[in-house]
CSV table of C-alpha atoms and ligand atoms in Angstrom, one decimal:
chain,number,residue,atom,x,y,z
C,1,MET,CA,100.1,111.6,81.8
C,2,GLN,CA,98.8,113.3,84.9
C,3,VAL,CA,101.3,114.7,87.4
C,4,LYS,CA,100.6,114.4,91.1
C,5,VAL,CA,102.7,115.9,93.9
C,6,VAL,CA,102.5,113.9,97.1
C,7,LYS,CA,103.4,115.3,100.5
C,8,PHE,CA,103.8,113.0,103.4
C,9,GLY,CA,103.6,114.3,107.0
C,10,GLY,CA,105.9,113.3,109.9
C,11,THR,CA,103.7,110.5,111.3
C,12,SER,CA,103.6,109.0,107.7
C,13,LEU,CA,107.4,108.7,107.8
C,14,ALA,CA,108.0,108.0,111.5
C,15,ASP,CA,109.6,104.5,111.0
C,16,ALA,CA,110.5,101.9,108.5
C,17,ASP,CA,107.0,100.4,108.4
C,18,HIS,CA,105.5,103.7,107.5
C,19,PHE,CA,108.2,104.2,104.8
C,20,ARG,CA,107.0,101.0,103.2
C,21,MET,CA,103.4,102.2,103.2
C,22,VAL,CA,104.5,105.4,101.7
C,23,ALA,CA,106.5,103.6,99.0
C,24,ASP,CA,103.5,101.4,98.2
C,25,ILE,CA,101.3,104.5,97.8
C,26,VAL,CA,103.8,106.2,95.6
C,27,ARG,CA,104.5,103.2,93.4
C,28,SER,CA,100.8,102.3,93.0
C,29,ASP,CA,100.2,105.4,90.8
C,30,PRO,CA,102.9,106.3,88.2
C,31,SER,CA,101.6,109.9,88.1
C,32,ARG,CA,102.9,110.4,91.7
C,33,ARG,CA,106.1,111.8,90.4
C,34,PHE,CA,107.2,114.3,93.0
C,35,VAL,CA,107.4,113.5,96.6
C,36,VAL,CA,107.7,116.0,99.5
C,37,PRO,CA,108.6,114.5,102.9
C,38,SER,CA,108.5,115.9,106.4
C,39,ALA,CA,110.9,114.9,109.1
C,40,PRO,CA,110.1,111.7,111.1
C,41,GLY,CA,107.3,112.4,113.5
C,42,LYS,CA,106.0,110.7,116.6
C,43,ARG,CA,105.8,106.8,116.6
C,44,PHE,CA,103.9,106.8,119.9
C,45,ARG,CA,102.2,109.3,122.1
C,46,ASP,CA,105.2,110.4,124.2
C,47,ASP,CA,107.7,110.1,121.4
C,48,ILE,CA,109.6,113.2,120.3
C,49,LYS,CA,109.5,114.5,116.7
C,50,VAL,CA,112.9,114.8,115.0
C,51,THR,CA,112.3,118.5,114.3
C,52,ASP,CA,111.8,119.1,118.1
C,53,MET,CA,115.0,117.2,118.9
C,54,LEU,CA,116.9,119.3,116.3
C,55,PHE,CA,115.6,122.5,117.9
C,56,ASP,CA,116.7,121.1,121.3
C,57,CYS,CA,120.2,120.4,119.9
C,58,TYR,CA,120.4,124.0,118.6
C,59,HIS,CA,119.5,125.4,122.1
C,60,LEU,CA,121.9,123.0,123.9
C,61,VAL,CA,124.8,124.3,121.8
C,62,ARG,CA,123.8,127.8,122.5
C,63,GLU,CA,123.8,127.0,126.3
C,64,ARG,CA,127.1,125.2,125.9
C,65,ALA,CA,125.5,122.1,127.3
C,66,TYR,CA,127.7,119.9,125.1
C,67,GLY,CA,127.2,116.7,127.0
C,68,GLU,CA,123.4,116.9,126.6
C,69,PHE,CA,123.8,118.0,123.0
C,70,GLU,CA,125.8,114.8,122.2
C,71,SER,CA,123.2,112.5,123.8
C,72,MET,CA,120.3,114.3,122.0
C,73,TYR,CA,122.2,114.1,118.7
C,74,ARG,CA,122.9,110.5,119.3
C,75,ARG,CA,119.2,109.9,119.5
C,76,ILE,CA,118.6,111.7,116.2
C,77,ARG,CA,121.4,109.6,114.6
C,78,GLU,CA,119.7,106.4,115.9
C,79,ARG,CA,116.3,107.4,114.5
C,80,PHE,CA,117.7,107.7,111.0
C,81,THR,CA,120.1,104.8,111.1
C,82,GLY,CA,117.3,102.7,112.6
C,83,ILE,CA,115.0,103.5,109.7
C,84,ILE,CA,117.8,102.7,107.2
C,85,SER,CA,118.7,99.3,108.7
C,86,ASP,CA,115.0,98.3,109.3
C,87,LEU,CA,114.4,99.0,105.6
C,88,GLY,CA,117.4,96.8,104.7
C,89,LEU,CA,118.9,99.7,102.7
C,90,ASP,CA,122.5,99.8,101.7
C,91,PHE,CA,123.0,103.5,102.4
C,92,ASP,CA,125.7,105.1,104.5
C,93,ILE,CA,124.4,108.3,106.0
C,94,SER,CA,127.1,108.7,108.6
C,95,GLY,CA,129.1,111.3,106.6
C,96,GLU,CA,126.0,113.5,106.4
C,97,LEU,CA,125.2,113.1,110.0
C,98,ASP,CA,128.8,113.9,111.1
C,99,TYR,CA,128.8,117.0,108.9
C,100,ILE,CA,125.5,118.3,110.4
C,101,ARG,CA,126.8,117.7,113.9
C,102,GLN,CA,129.9,119.7,113.2
C,103,SER,CA,127.9,122.5,111.6
C,104,MET,CA,125.6,122.7,114.6
C,105,LEU,CA,128.6,122.8,116.9
C,106,HIS,CA,129.9,125.7,114.8
C,107,ARG,CA,126.7,127.6,115.3
C,108,SER,CA,125.1,127.2,111.9
C,109,GLY,CA,121.9,128.7,113.0
C,110,ARG,CA,118.4,127.7,114.2
C,111,ASP,CA,116.8,127.2,110.8
C,112,TYR,CA,119.7,125.1,109.5
C,113,ALA,CA,119.3,122.8,112.5
C,114,ALA,CA,115.5,122.5,112.2
C,115,SER,CA,115.7,121.8,108.5
C,116,ARG,CA,118.0,118.8,108.7
C,117,GLY,CA,115.2,116.4,109.6
C,118,GLU,CA,113.5,116.9,106.3
C,119,TYR,CA,116.9,116.9,104.5
C,120,ILE,CA,118.0,113.5,105.8
C,121,ASN,CA,114.6,112.0,105.6
C,122,GLY,CA,114.5,113.2,101.9
C,123,LEU,CA,117.8,111.5,101.2
C,124,ILE,CA,116.6,108.2,102.7
C,125,LEU,CA,113.3,108.3,100.9
C,126,ALA,CA,114.8,109.1,97.6
C,127,LYS,CA,117.2,106.2,98.0
C,128,PHE,CA,114.4,103.8,99.0
C,129,LEU,CA,112.1,104.9,96.1
C,130,GLY,CA,114.9,105.0,93.6
C,131,PHE,CA,114.0,108.7,92.9
C,132,ASP,CA,116.3,111.7,92.3
C,133,PHE,CA,116.9,114.1,95.1
C,134,ILE,CA,116.4,117.8,94.8
C,135,ASP,CA,117.7,120.0,97.6
C,136,PRO,CA,115.3,122.9,98.1
C,137,GLU,CA,118.3,125.0,99.2
C,138,ASN,CA,118.8,125.4,95.4
C,139,ALA,CA,115.2,125.8,94.4
C,140,VAL,CA,113.0,127.4,97.1
C,141,PHE,CA,114.0,131.0,97.8
C,142,PHE,CA,113.1,133.5,100.4
C,143,GLN,CA,113.4,137.3,100.1
C,144,GLU,CA,115.4,139.4,102.5
C,145,ASN,CA,112.3,140.1,104.5
C,146,GLY,CA,111.8,136.4,105.2
C,147,LEU,CA,108.8,136.0,102.8
C,148,LEU,CA,108.8,133.4,100.0
C,149,ASP,CA,110.2,134.7,96.8
C,150,SER,CA,107.4,133.1,94.8
C,151,GLU,CA,108.5,134.3,91.4
C,152,ARG,CA,112.1,133.2,91.6
C,153,THR,CA,111.1,129.9,93.3
C,154,ASN,CA,108.6,129.0,90.7
C,155,ARG,CA,110.9,129.8,87.8
C,156,VAL,CA,113.9,127.9,89.2
C,157,LEU,CA,111.9,125.0,90.6
C,158,SER,CA,109.9,124.5,87.4
C,159,ALA,CA,113.1,124.3,85.4
C,160,GLU,CA,114.6,121.9,87.9
C,161,LEU,CA,111.6,119.6,88.0
C,162,ARG,CA,111.6,119.4,84.2
C,163,LYS,CA,115.0,117.7,84.5
C,164,HIS,CA,113.7,114.8,86.6
C,165,GLU,CA,111.2,112.1,85.8
C,166,ARG,CA,110.7,111.4,89.5
C,167,ALA,CA,112.2,113.2,92.5
C,168,VAL,CA,112.0,113.7,96.2
C,169,ILE,CA,112.1,117.3,97.4
C,170,PRO,CA,112.3,117.8,101.2
C,171,GLY,CA,109.7,120.0,102.8
C,172,PHE,CA,110.0,122.9,105.2
C,173,TYR,CA,113.0,124.9,104.0
C,174,GLY,CA,114.7,126.9,101.3
C,175,ALA,CA,117.4,129.5,101.1
C,176,MET,CA,117.8,133.2,101.9
C,177,PRO,CA,119.4,135.5,99.2
C,178,ASN,CA,122.8,135.0,100.9
C,179,GLY,CA,122.4,131.2,100.6
C,180,THR,CA,121.8,130.4,104.3
C,181,VAL,CA,119.0,127.9,105.1
C,182,LYS,CA,115.6,129.3,106.1
C,183,THR,CA,112.6,127.4,107.2
C,184,PHE,CA,108.9,128.0,106.9
C,185,PRO,CA,106.9,128.2,110.1
C,186,ARG,CA,106.2,124.9,111.9
C,187,GLY,CA,104.2,122.5,109.8
C,188,GLY,CA,105.6,124.2,106.7
C,189,SER,CA,106.2,121.1,104.6
C,190,ASP,CA,102.6,121.5,103.5
C,191,VAL,CA,103.6,124.8,102.0
C,192,THR,CA,106.6,123.2,100.1
C,193,GLY,CA,104.2,120.6,98.8
C,194,SER,CA,101.9,123.4,97.4
C,195,ILE,CA,104.9,125.2,95.9
C,196,VAL,CA,106.1,122.1,94.2
C,197,ALA,CA,102.6,121.3,92.9
C,198,LEU,CA,102.5,124.8,91.3
C,199,ALA,CA,106.0,124.5,89.8
C,200,ALA,CA,105.2,121.0,88.4
C,201,GLY,CA,102.0,122.2,86.9
C,202,ALA,CA,100.4,119.3,88.8
C,203,ASP,CA,96.9,118.1,88.3
C,204,LEU,CA,96.6,117.3,91.9
C,205,TYR,CA,98.4,117.9,95.2
C,206,GLU,CA,97.9,115.0,97.5
C,207,ASN,CA,98.6,115.7,101.2
C,208,TRP,CA,99.0,112.4,103.0
C,209,THR,CA,98.6,112.5,106.8
C,210,ASP,CA,97.3,110.4,109.7
C,211,VAL,CA,93.5,111.2,109.3
C,212,SER,CA,91.1,110.5,106.5
C,213,GLY,CA,90.5,114.2,105.7
C,214,PHE,CA,88.8,117.2,107.4
C,215,MET,CA,86.2,116.3,109.9
C,216,ALA,CA,82.9,118.3,109.9
C,217,ALA,CA,83.5,119.0,113.6
C,218,ASP,CA,86.3,118.6,116.2
C,219,PRO,CA,86.3,114.9,117.2
C,220,ARG,CA,87.3,115.9,120.7
C,221,ILE,CA,83.9,117.5,121.0
C,222,VAL,CA,81.6,115.5,118.6
C,223,ASP,CA,81.7,111.7,118.7
C,224,ASP,CA,82.8,110.3,115.3
C,225,PRO,CA,82.1,113.3,113.1
C,226,SER,CA,81.7,112.7,109.4
C,227,VAL,CA,84.6,113.4,107.0
C,228,ILE,CA,84.0,116.3,104.6
C,229,ASP,CA,84.3,115.0,101.1
C,230,THR,CA,84.6,118.3,99.3
C,231,ILE,CA,85.4,121.7,100.6
C,232,THR,CA,86.2,125.0,98.8
C,233,TYR,CA,89.4,126.9,99.6
C,234,THR,CA,87.3,129.7,101.0
C,235,GLU,CA,85.3,127.5,103.4
C,236,LEU,CA,88.6,125.9,104.4
C,237,ARG,CA,90.1,129.3,105.3
C,238,GLU,CA,87.1,130.1,107.5
C,239,LEU,CA,87.3,126.7,109.3
C,240,SER,CA,91.1,126.8,109.7
C,241,TYR,CA,91.0,130.3,111.0
C,242,MET,CA,88.6,129.1,113.7
C,243,GLY,CA,90.8,126.3,114.8
C,244,ALA,CA,90.3,123.3,112.5
C,245,SER,CA,93.8,122.1,111.6
C,246,VAL,CA,95.0,119.5,109.3
C,247,LEU,CA,96.7,121.5,106.7
C,248,HIS,CA,99.0,124.5,107.2
C,249,GLU,CA,97.0,127.7,106.4
C,250,ASP,CA,99.6,129.1,104.0
C,251,ALA,CA,99.6,125.9,101.9
C,252,ILE,CA,96.5,126.9,100.0
C,253,PHE,CA,97.7,130.0,98.4
C,254,PRO,CA,100.2,128.7,95.7
C,255,VAL,CA,97.8,126.0,94.4
C,256,ARG,CA,94.6,128.0,94.8
C,257,ASN,CA,95.6,130.6,92.2
C,258,ALA,CA,96.6,127.9,89.8
C,259,GLY,CA,93.3,126.0,90.4
C,260,ILE,CA,95.1,122.8,91.5
C,261,PRO,CA,93.0,120.8,93.9
C,262,ILE,CA,94.4,119.4,97.2
C,263,ASN,CA,93.4,116.0,98.3
C,264,ILE,CA,93.9,115.2,102.0
C,265,ARG,CA,94.6,111.5,102.4
C,266,ASN,CA,95.3,109.0,105.1
C,267,THR,CA,98.5,107.0,104.8
C,268,LEU,CA,97.2,104.3,107.1
C,269,LYS,CA,93.9,104.0,105.1
C,270,PRO,CA,95.0,104.6,101.5
C,271,SER,CA,91.7,103.5,100.1
C,272,ASP,CA,89.8,106.2,101.9
C,273,PRO,CA,89.0,109.0,99.4
C,274,GLY,CA,89.8,111.8,102.0
C,275,THR,CA,88.8,115.4,101.5
C,276,MET,CA,89.1,117.3,98.2
C,277,ILE,CA,89.8,121.0,98.5
C,278,VAL,CA,88.7,122.8,95.4
C,279,ALA,CA,88.2,126.3,94.0
C,280,GLU,CA,84.5,125.8,93.2
C,281,ALA,CA,82.3,122.9,94.3
C,282,PRO,CA,79.0,121.9,92.9
C,283,ASP,CA,75.9,122.8,94.9
C,284,THR,CA,75.6,120.5,97.9
C,285,GLU,CA,72.7,118.2,98.5
C,286,HIS,CA,70.3,119.2,101.3
C,287,ARG,CA,71.9,116.9,103.9
C,288,ASN,CA,75.2,118.7,103.6
C,289,ILE,CA,74.1,122.3,103.8
C,290,ILE,CA,76.7,122.7,106.5
C,291,THR,CA,80.3,121.8,105.4
C,292,GLY,CA,81.8,122.1,108.9
C,293,ILE,CA,81.7,123.7,112.3
C,294,ALA,CA,84.8,125.0,114.1
C,295,GLY,CA,85.3,127.3,117.0
C,296,LYS,CA,87.6,128.7,119.7
C,297,LYS,CA,87.5,129.9,123.2
C,298,GLY,CA,89.3,132.9,124.6
C,299,PHE,CA,87.6,136.0,123.2
C,300,SER,CA,86.5,139.2,124.8
C,301,ALA,CA,83.9,141.8,123.9
C,302,ILE,CA,84.5,145.5,124.4
C,303,ASN,CA,81.0,146.8,124.7
C,304,ILE,CA,80.4,150.4,123.9
C,305,GLU,CA,77.0,152.2,124.4
C,306,CYS,CA,76.4,155.8,123.3
C,307,ASP,CA,73.1,157.6,122.7
C,308,MET,CA,72.7,158.7,119.1
C,309,MET,CA,75.7,156.7,118.1
C,310,ASN,CA,74.1,155.9,114.8
C,311,ALA,CA,73.7,159.6,113.9
C,312,GLU,CA,77.3,160.6,114.6
C,313,VAL,CA,79.4,160.2,111.4
C,314,GLY,CA,82.9,158.9,112.2
C,315,TYR,CA,82.0,157.3,115.5
C,316,GLY,CA,83.1,153.8,114.4
C,317,ARG,CA,86.3,155.1,113.0
C,318,LYS,CA,87.2,156.8,116.3
C,319,VAL,CA,86.7,153.6,118.2
C,320,LEU,CA,88.7,151.5,115.8
C,321,GLU,CA,91.5,154.0,115.7
C,322,VAL,CA,92.0,153.4,119.4
C,323,PHE,CA,92.3,149.7,118.8
C,324,GLU,CA,94.7,150.4,115.9
C,325,ASN,CA,96.9,152.6,118.2
C,326,TYR,CA,97.2,149.8,120.6
C,327,GLU,CA,97.9,147.3,117.8
C,328,ILE,CA,94.9,145.1,118.8
C,329,SER,CA,93.3,143.4,115.8
C,330,PHE,CA,89.6,142.8,116.1
C,331,GLU,CA,87.7,139.7,115.0
C,332,HIS,CA,84.1,140.9,114.7
C,333,LEU,CA,82.2,144.1,115.0
C,334,PRO,CA,78.5,143.4,115.8
C,335,SER,CA,76.6,146.6,116.3
C,336,GLY,CA,73.1,148.0,117.2
C,337,ILE,CA,71.6,151.4,116.9
C,338,ASP,CA,73.4,153.0,119.9
C,339,THR,CA,75.8,150.1,120.7
C,340,MET,CA,78.7,148.5,119.2
C,341,SER,CA,80.9,145.6,120.4
C,342,VAL,CA,84.4,144.9,119.3
C,343,ILE,CA,85.3,141.3,119.6
C,344,VAL,CA,89.0,140.5,120.1
C,345,ALA,CA,91.1,137.6,121.2
C,346,THR,CA,91.5,138.0,125.0
C,347,ALA,CA,95.3,137.5,124.7
C,348,GLU,CA,95.5,140.7,122.6
C,349,LEU,CA,94.4,142.7,125.6
C,350,GLU,CA,97.2,141.6,127.8
C,351,GLY,CA,98.8,144.5,129.6
C,352,LYS,CA,96.7,147.0,127.6
C,353,ARG,CA,93.2,146.8,129.3
C,354,ASP,CA,93.3,149.9,131.4
C,355,ARG,CA,95.0,152.1,128.9
C,356,LEU,CA,92.6,150.9,126.2
C,357,LEU,CA,89.6,151.7,128.3
C,358,LYS,CA,90.9,155.1,129.2
C,359,SER,CA,91.6,155.9,125.5
C,360,LEU,CA,88.2,154.8,124.4
C,361,GLN,CA,86.6,156.9,127.1
C,362,HIS,CA,88.7,159.9,126.0
C,363,MET,CA,88.2,159.5,122.2
C,364,ALA,CA,84.6,158.1,122.0
C,365,ARG,CA,83.0,159.5,125.1
C,366,PRO,CA,80.6,156.5,125.5
C,367,ASP,CA,77.8,156.4,128.0
C,368,LYS,CA,78.7,152.9,129.0
C,369,LEU,CA,81.9,151.0,128.4
C,370,SER,CA,82.8,147.5,129.6
C,371,ILE,CA,85.0,144.5,128.8
C,372,GLU,CA,83.4,141.0,129.0
C,373,ASP,CA,85.7,138.0,128.9
C,374,GLY,CA,84.9,134.4,128.5
C,375,LEU,CA,83.4,134.3,125.1
C,376,ALA,CA,83.7,131.5,122.6
C,377,LEU,CA,83.1,131.9,118.9
C,378,ILE,CA,81.6,129.2,116.7
C,379,ALA,CA,81.8,129.3,112.9
C,380,VAL,CA,79.1,127.4,111.0
C,381,VAL,CA,80.4,127.2,107.5
C,382,GLY,CA,78.8,125.9,104.3
C,383,ARG,CA,78.6,127.0,100.7
C,384,GLY,CA,75.2,125.2,100.8
C,385,MET,CA,73.8,128.0,103.0
C,386,VAL,CA,74.1,130.6,100.3
C,387,LYS,CA,70.6,131.3,99.0
C,388,ASN,CA,69.2,128.5,101.1
C,389,LYS,CA,66.4,129.6,103.4
C,390,GLY,CA,66.0,128.5,107.0
C,391,VAL,CA,69.6,127.5,107.7
C,392,ALA,CA,70.2,130.3,110.2
C,393,ALA,CA,66.8,129.5,111.9
C,394,ARG,CA,67.9,125.9,112.3
C,395,VAL,CA,71.3,126.9,113.8
C,396,PHE,CA,69.6,129.2,116.3
C,397,ARG,CA,66.8,126.8,117.2
C,398,ALA,CA,69.4,124.0,117.8
C,399,VAL,CA,71.3,126.3,120.2
C,400,SER,CA,68.2,127.5,122.0
C,401,ASP,CA,66.8,124.0,122.3
C,402,ALA,CA,70.0,123.1,124.1
C,403,ASP,CA,69.2,126.0,126.5
C,404,ILE,CA,72.2,128.1,125.5
C,405,ASN,CA,72.1,131.8,125.3
C,406,ILE,CA,73.6,133.4,122.1
C,407,ARG,CA,75.7,136.4,123.0
C,408,MET,CA,76.6,137.5,119.5
C,409,ILE,CA,75.7,136.8,115.9
C,410,ASP,CA,77.6,137.8,112.8
C,411,GLN,CA,77.1,136.7,109.2
C,412,GLY,CA,79.5,137.9,106.5
C,413,SER,CA,78.2,139.3,103.2
C,414,CYS,CA,79.3,136.1,101.5
C,415,GLU,CA,76.5,134.3,103.3
C,416,PHE,CA,78.3,131.0,103.8
C,417,ASN,CA,79.5,131.6,107.3
C,418,ILE,CA,77.4,132.2,110.5
C,419,ILE,CA,79.4,133.2,113.6
C,420,LEU,CA,77.9,132.7,117.0
C,421,GLY,CA,79.3,134.0,120.3
C,422,VAL,CA,78.4,132.0,123.4
C,423,GLU,CA,79.7,131.7,126.9
C,424,GLU,CA,82.8,129.6,127.1
C,425,HIS,CA,81.2,127.0,129.3
C,426,ASP,CA,78.4,126.5,126.7
C,427,PHE,CA,80.9,126.1,123.8
C,428,GLU,CA,81.1,122.3,123.5
C,429,LYS,CA,77.4,121.9,124.1
C,430,ALA,CA,76.6,124.4,121.4
C,431,VAL,CA,78.9,122.7,118.8
C,432,ARG,CA,77.3,119.3,119.6
C,433,ALA,CA,73.8,120.8,119.2
C,434,ILE,CA,74.5,122.4,115.9
C,435,TYR,CA,76.2,119.3,114.6
C,436,ALA,CA,73.3,117.1,115.6
C,437,GLU,CA,70.8,119.4,113.9
C,438,PHE,CA,72.6,119.0,110.5
C,439,ASP,CA,73.8,115.5,110.8
C,440,ARG,CA,70.6,113.9,109.6
Z,1,LIG,N1,109.0,119.0,110.5
Z,1,LIG,C1,108.5,120.4,110.6
Z,1,LIG,C2,107.7,120.5,111.8
Z,1,LIG,O1,107.6,119.6,112.6
Z,1,LIG,C3,107.8,120.7,109.3
Z,1,LIG,C4,106.6,119.8,109.0
Z,1,LIG,O2,106.5,118.7,109.4
Z,1,LIG,O3,105.8,120.3,108.2
Z,1,LIG,O4,107.1,121.5,112.0
């Protein structure tokens, strides 16, 4: 039989109604054997995620604001006991909640506090589904430097999973070598799902959320963009890096190497096929030459002009060494014969502008040197572009027909990604123009 690992995000487990939907999804397919839950998320727009309330509790104890701590903790308690009673479950969680409260008051640490939302939600979900409960404290391990201990985790978790026909494994946390709880970065339950999928030797990692997959463009910019049906890991990396977010970036690594596909699904619309994330995808049809468009504002170009730059061996190295010395990482490096631009996130320049310019002047002796802020970068990504003629022409024509000036162009050697730099105020218009060109 196939094995599927299913991860449910916070909105998919925000209240009892959502728990029921989750249970229906899990029970409708017997191969959905291992379930990874997040902590309860928002039920409505101004609601607070349980993880955020737990962080607040941690800070309130540190500030010795015990009265506010108690009222915040009461709200967390009510969220969980509310879910249990609405589900009609005969399950007494008060001992666990008392223990966590005591531990927080005894300064058990930030990560411990943050992780308890997943822990309690996991206990409730395991009870509701009739599944075993595996505490990642005993199966997901970090190294002393805070990075995942992949080898040990995979070994111990695989052995543990083999003991269970069906189990719930809370997301987001594991243990340090000394046994204390450590969390992944925010949104890290996606990573746990991926780790469990690897350890289970799963055929598929289903990641259930509140959207029907990756959109081909940001729905805040483009009206009703289409959902991407298949995307490769590499394309996904490019789009996520440029701001498209549905899945935690680090979640792709464990499954990618093992060739396990990820399927992004919508808990509210379980019949939607969602987006498949795969290692290799078949060639796309003409209509889908572009897989997706993503972009971000907030970039700056450091423009350097120097006569005979191209003839001077080592010029680029001198320039980049200055950036390295100031610990500024660069995004792109478009260059001409006697010019080069270093594109960086504007935030990276904070407090370093003058010193950076002085050092560049000193080290590279340019004829002209300037910083230009207010750039937006747009990534047009699509494996269908590789070896397909005319795609770049269509991108540029669409942008120029929209009366937008392109400030920078970059295409990686892999040929499935064209990066455009435009003025920030042209950003949305350019994304819409490119999307419209390929949405035919
Ligand atoms: N609950 C954690 C967070 O809000 C982890 C997760 O949901 O993935 O970041």
